[in-house]
Coordinates of C-alpha atoms in Angstrom, one line a residue:
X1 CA 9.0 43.1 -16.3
X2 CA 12.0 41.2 -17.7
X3 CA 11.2 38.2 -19.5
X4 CA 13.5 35.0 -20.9
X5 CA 13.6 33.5 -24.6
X6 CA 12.8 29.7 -24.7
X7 CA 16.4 27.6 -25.7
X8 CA 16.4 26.0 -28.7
X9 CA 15.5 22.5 -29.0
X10 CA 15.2 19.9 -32.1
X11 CA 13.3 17.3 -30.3
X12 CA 9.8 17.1 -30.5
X13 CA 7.3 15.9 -27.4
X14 CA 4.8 13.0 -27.8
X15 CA 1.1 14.1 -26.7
X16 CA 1.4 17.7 -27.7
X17 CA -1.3 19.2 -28.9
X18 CA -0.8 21.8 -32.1
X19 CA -0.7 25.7 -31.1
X20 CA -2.8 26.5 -33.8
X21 CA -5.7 24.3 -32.8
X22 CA -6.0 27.2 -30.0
X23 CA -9.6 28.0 -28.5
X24 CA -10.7 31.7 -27.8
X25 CA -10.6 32.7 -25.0
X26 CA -12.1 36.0 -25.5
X27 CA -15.5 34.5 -26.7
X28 CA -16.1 33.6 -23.4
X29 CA -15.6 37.2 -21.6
X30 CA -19.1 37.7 -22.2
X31 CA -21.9 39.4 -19.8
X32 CA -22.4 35.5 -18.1
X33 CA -18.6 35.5 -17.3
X34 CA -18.2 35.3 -13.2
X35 CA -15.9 38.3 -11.7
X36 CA -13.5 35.9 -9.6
X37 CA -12.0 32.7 -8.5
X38 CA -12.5 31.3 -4.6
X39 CA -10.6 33.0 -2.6
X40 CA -6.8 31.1 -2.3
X41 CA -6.2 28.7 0.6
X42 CA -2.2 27.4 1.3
X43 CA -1.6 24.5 -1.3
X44 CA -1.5 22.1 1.9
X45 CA -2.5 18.3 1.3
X46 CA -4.7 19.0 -2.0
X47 CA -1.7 21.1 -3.6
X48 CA -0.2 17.7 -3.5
X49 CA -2.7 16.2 -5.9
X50 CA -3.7 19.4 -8.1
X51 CA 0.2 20.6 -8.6
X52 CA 2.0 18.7 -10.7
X53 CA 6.0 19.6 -12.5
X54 CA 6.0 18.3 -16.0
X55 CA 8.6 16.7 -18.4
X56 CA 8.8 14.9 -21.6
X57 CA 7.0 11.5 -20.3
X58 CA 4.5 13.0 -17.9
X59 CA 3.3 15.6 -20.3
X60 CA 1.2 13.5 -22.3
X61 CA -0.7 12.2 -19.8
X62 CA -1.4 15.6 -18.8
X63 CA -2.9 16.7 -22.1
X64 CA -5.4 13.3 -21.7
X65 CA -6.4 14.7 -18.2
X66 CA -7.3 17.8 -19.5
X67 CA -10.1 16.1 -21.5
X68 CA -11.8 15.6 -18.7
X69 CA -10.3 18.4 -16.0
X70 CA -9.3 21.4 -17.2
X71 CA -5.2 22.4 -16.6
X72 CA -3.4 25.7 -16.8
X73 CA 0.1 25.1 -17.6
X74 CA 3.0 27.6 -16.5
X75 CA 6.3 27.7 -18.3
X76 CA 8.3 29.4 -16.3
X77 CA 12.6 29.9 -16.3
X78 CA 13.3 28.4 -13.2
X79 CA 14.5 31.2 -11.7
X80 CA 13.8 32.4 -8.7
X81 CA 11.5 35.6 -10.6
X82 CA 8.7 33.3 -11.2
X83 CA 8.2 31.5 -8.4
X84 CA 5.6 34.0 -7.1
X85 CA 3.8 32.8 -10.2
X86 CA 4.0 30.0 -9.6
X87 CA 2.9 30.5 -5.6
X88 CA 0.1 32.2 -6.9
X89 CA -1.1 29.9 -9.8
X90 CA -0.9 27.1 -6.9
X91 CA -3.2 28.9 -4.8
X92 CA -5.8 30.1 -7.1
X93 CA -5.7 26.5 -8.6
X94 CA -6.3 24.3 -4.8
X95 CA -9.0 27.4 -4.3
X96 CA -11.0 25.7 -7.1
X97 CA -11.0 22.5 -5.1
X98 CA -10.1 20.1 -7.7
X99 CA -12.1 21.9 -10.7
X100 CA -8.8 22.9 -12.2
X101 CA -4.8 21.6 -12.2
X102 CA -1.6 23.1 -12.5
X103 CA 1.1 21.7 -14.4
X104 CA 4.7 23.5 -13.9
X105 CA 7.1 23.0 -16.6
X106 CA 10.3 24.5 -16.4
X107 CA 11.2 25.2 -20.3
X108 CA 14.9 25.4 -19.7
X109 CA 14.8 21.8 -18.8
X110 CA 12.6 20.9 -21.1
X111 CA 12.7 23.3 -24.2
X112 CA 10.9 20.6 -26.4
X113 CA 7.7 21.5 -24.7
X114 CA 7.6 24.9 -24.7
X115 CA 9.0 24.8 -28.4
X116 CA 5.8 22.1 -29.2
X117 CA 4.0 24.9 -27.6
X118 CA 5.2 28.1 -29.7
X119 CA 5.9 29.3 -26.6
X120 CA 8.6 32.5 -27.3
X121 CA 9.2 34.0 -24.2
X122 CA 9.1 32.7 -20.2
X123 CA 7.0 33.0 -18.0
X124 CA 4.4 32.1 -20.1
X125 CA 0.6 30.7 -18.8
X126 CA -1.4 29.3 -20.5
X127 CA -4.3 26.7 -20.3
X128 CA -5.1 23.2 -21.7
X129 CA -8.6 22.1 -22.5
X130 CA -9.9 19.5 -24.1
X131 CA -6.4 19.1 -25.4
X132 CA -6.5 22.0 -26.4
X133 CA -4.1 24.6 -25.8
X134 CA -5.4 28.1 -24.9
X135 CA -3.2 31.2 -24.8
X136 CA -3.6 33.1 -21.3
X137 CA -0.8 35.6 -20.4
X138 CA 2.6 36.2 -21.0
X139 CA 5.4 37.1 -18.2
X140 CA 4.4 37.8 -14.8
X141 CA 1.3 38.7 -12.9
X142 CA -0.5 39.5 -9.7
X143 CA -3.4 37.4 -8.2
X144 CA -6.0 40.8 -9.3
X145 CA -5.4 39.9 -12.8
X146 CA -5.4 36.2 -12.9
X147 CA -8.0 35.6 -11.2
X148 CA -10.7 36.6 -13.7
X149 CA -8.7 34.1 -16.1
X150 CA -9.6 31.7 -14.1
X151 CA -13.0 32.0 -13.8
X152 CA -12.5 32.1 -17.9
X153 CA -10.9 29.4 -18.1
X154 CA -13.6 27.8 -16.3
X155 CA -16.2 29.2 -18.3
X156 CA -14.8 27.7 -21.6
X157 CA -14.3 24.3 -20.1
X158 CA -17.8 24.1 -18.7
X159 CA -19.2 25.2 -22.5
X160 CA -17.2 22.2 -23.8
X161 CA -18.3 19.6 -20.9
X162 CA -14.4 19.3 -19.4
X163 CA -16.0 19.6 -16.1
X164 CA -14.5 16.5 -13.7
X165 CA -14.2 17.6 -10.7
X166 CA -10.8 15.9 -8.9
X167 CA -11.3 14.4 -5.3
X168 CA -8.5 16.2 -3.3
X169 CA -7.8 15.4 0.3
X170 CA -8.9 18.1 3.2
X171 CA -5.8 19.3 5.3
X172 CA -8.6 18.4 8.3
X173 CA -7.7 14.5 7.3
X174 CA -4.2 15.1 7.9
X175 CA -2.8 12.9 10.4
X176 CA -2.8 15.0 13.3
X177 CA 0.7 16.5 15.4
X178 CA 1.7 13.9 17.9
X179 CA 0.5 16.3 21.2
X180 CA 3.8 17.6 22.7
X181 CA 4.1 15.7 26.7
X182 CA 4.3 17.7 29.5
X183 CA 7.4 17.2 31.9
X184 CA 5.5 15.3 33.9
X185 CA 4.6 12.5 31.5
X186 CA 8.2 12.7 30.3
X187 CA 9.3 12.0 33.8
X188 CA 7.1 9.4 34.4
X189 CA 8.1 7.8 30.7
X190 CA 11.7 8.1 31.5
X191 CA 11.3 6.2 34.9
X192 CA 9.4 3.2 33.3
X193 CA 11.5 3.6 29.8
X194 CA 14.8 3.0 32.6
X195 CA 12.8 0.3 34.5
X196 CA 12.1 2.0 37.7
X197 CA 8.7 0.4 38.0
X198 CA 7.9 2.0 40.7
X199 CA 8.8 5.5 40.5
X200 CA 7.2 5.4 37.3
X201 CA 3.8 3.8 38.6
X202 CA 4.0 6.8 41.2
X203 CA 4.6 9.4 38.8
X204 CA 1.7 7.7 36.3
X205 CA -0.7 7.9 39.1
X206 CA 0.2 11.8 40.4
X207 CA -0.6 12.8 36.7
X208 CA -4.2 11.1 36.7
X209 CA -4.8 12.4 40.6
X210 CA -4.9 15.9 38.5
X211 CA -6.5 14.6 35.1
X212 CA -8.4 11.6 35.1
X213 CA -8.8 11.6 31.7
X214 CA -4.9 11.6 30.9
X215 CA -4.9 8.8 28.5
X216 CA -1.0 8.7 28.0
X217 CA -0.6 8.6 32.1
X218 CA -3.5 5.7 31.9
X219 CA -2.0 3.7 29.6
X220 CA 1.8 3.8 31.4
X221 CA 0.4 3.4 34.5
X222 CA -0.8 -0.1 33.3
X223 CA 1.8 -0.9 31.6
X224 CA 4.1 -0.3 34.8
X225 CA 1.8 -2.6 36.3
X226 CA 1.7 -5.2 34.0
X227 CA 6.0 -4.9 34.4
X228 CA 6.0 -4.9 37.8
X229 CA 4.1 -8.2 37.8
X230 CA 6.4 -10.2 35.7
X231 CA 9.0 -8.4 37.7
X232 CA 7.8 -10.1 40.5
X233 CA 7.7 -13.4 39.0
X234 CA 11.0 -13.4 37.5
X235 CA 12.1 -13.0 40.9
X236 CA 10.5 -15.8 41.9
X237 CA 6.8 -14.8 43.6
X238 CA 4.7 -16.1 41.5
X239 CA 1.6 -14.2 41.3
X240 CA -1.4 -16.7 43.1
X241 CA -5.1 -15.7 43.9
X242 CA -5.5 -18.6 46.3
X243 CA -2.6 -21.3 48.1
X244 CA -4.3 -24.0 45.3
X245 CA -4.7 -21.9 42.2
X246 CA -1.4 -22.2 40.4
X247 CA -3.5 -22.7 37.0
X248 CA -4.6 -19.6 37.2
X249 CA -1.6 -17.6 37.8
X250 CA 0.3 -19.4 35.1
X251 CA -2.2 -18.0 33.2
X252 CA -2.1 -14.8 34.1
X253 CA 1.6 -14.5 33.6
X254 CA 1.6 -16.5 30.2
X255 CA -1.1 -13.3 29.0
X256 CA 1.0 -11.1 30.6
X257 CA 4.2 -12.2 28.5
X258 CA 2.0 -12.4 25.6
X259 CA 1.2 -8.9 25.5
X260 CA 4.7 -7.6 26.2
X261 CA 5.5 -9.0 23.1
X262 CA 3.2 -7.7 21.0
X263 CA 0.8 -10.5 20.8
X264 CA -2.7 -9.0 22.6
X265 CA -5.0 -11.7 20.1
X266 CA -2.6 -15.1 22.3
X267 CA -3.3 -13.1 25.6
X268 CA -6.8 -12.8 25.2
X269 CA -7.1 -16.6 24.1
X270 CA -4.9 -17.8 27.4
X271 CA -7.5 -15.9 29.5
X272 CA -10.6 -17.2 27.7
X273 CA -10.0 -20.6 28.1
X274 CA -13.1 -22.0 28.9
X275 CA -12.0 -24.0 31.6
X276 CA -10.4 -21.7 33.9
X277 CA -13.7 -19.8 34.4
X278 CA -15.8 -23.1 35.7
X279 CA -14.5 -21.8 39.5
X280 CA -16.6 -18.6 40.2
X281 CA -13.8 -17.5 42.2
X282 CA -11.5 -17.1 39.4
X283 CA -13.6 -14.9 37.3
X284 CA -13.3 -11.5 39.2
X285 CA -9.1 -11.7 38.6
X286 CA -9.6 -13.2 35.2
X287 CA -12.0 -10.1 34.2
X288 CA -9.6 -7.5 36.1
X289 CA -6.7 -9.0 33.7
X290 CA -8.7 -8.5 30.8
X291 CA -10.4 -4.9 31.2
X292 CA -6.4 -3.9 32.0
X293 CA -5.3 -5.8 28.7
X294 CA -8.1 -4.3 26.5
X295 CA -6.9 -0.9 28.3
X296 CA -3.7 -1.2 27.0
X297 CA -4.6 -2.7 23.6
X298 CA -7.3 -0.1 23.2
X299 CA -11.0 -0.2 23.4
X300 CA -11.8 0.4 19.5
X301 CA -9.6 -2.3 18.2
X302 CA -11.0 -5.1 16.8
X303 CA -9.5 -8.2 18.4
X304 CA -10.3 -6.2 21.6
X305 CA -13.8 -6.1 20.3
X306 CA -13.6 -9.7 19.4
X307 CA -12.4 -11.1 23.0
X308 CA -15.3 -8.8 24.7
X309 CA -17.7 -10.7 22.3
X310 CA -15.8 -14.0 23.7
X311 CA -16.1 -12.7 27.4
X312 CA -19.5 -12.0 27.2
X313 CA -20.5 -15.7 26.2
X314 CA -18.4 -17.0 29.7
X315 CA -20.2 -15.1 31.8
X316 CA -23.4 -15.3 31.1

């Protein structure tokens, strides 16, 4: 095991705690100690929170935390040697799930902490608790033999109440992976992306005849119908439920050109006008508009929620 010497450096860091103030370790190896750390999990989301690299200005802050969380801290030559150090330090630490942090300090950047530190020779790991610094290992080593330091580590934090346990996030909260579309929805997308209405309605409806419950085909099959509509009027057929009824299909095409541009909460107000649903004829295409709309929108939002509650009061 080859091993570097810590550069030289006159500076001092604010917030270090003094080496000599160092707890022992070894007085809590004891018959009570535990044999082992959780078994190690990838550092994922919560390696984001526990993992942190340290300079002059974050160190500080650091040696405060560990009053109330206890942190090992790895000064390491940032060369490629140590990185499985550091891999496994990461590990062990997001195993503990949030009882312990990891601060990474790479000493030939920042030689006033490792000198603060009486640190001699790199890698070096040791832990911070309390404030205090405790001496742990020097150079490299395998998960087998840090693992009971861990659990000492532990052991001496709990004995002096440094026992805060830090919320990390689970990697099951992650935003999930967009799903990957099959060639058939990208077909079907490309047709109505291109504006061949349609061919993309078709398309749409071919991949719910095989899965109902396609909610990407459900959702661009009413959108090519909503298209198609204004489609329609632009070319000038105005949409009409009855020879009289021009209200009403103003109406519908003023929600219509609502929602196309991003406005669902002025679509839903156009069609819940009180006054266009005093003819009982009118409410069947009024109500078809709005389920499609809400479709579209989605069910869970809440102005969706809000117009339902609306809807509700006009009909009964």
């Amino acid at each position: 095991m080859s091993a570097h010497d810590v550069p030289n450096a006159s500076a001092g860091v604010t917030g270090v705690p003094d080496a000599h103030g160092a707890i022992d370790l070894g007085a809590a190896s004891g018959p009570n100690a535990t044999n082992g750390a959780a078994s190690s999990s990838p550092a994922g989301s919560a390696g984001a929170v526990l993992v942190t690299r340290l300079d002059e200005q974050t160190f500080g802050e650091s040696v405060q935390r560990s009053t109330r969380t206890p942190l090992l801290l790895a000064l390491v030559s940032g060369t490629p040697q140590d990185q499985p150090l550091v891999d496994t330090l990461a590990e062990l630490v997001v195993a503990q799930q949030g009882r312990l942090l990891l601060g990474i300090v790479d000493a030939q950047q920042h030689p006033q902490i490792a000198q603060a530190l009486r640190v001699r020779t790199l890698p070096t790991t040791l832990a911070l608790i309390a404030g205090q610094p405790v001496p742990l290992f020097e150079g490299l080593a395998d998960r087998a033999q840090i693992e009971p330091v861990i659990s000492q580590v532990l052991q001496v934090a709990e004995q002096q109440g440094v026992t805060e346990v830090v919320e990390v996030p689970s990697d099951d909260d992650a935003e999930p992976e967009e799903p990957k579309l099959t060639p058939q929805q990208v077909a079907a997308q490309q047709a109505l992306d291109e504006g061949h209405l349609a061919d993309a309605s078709h398309a749409f409806q071919r991949i719910l005849d095989e899965s109902p419950k396609d909610e990407f085909a459900r959702h661009g099959l009413l959108l090519s119908h909503l298209r198609a509509r204004l489609e329609q009027v632009d070319q000038g057929t105005p949409e009409a439920q009855s020879v009289d009824d021009a209200e009403l299909s103003s109406a519908l095409e003023q929600a219509d050109r609502a929602w196309l541009a991003g406005d669902p909460e002025k679509a839903f107000d156009v069609l819940l006008q009180p006054a266009l649903w005093a003819n009982p004829d009118d409410r069947t295409p009024l109500q078809q508009r709005l389920i499609g709309l809400f479709e579209l929108t989605g069910n869970t939002d809440p102005r969706v929620n809000a117009a339902r509650t609306r809807l509700a009061s006009l009909l009964f």
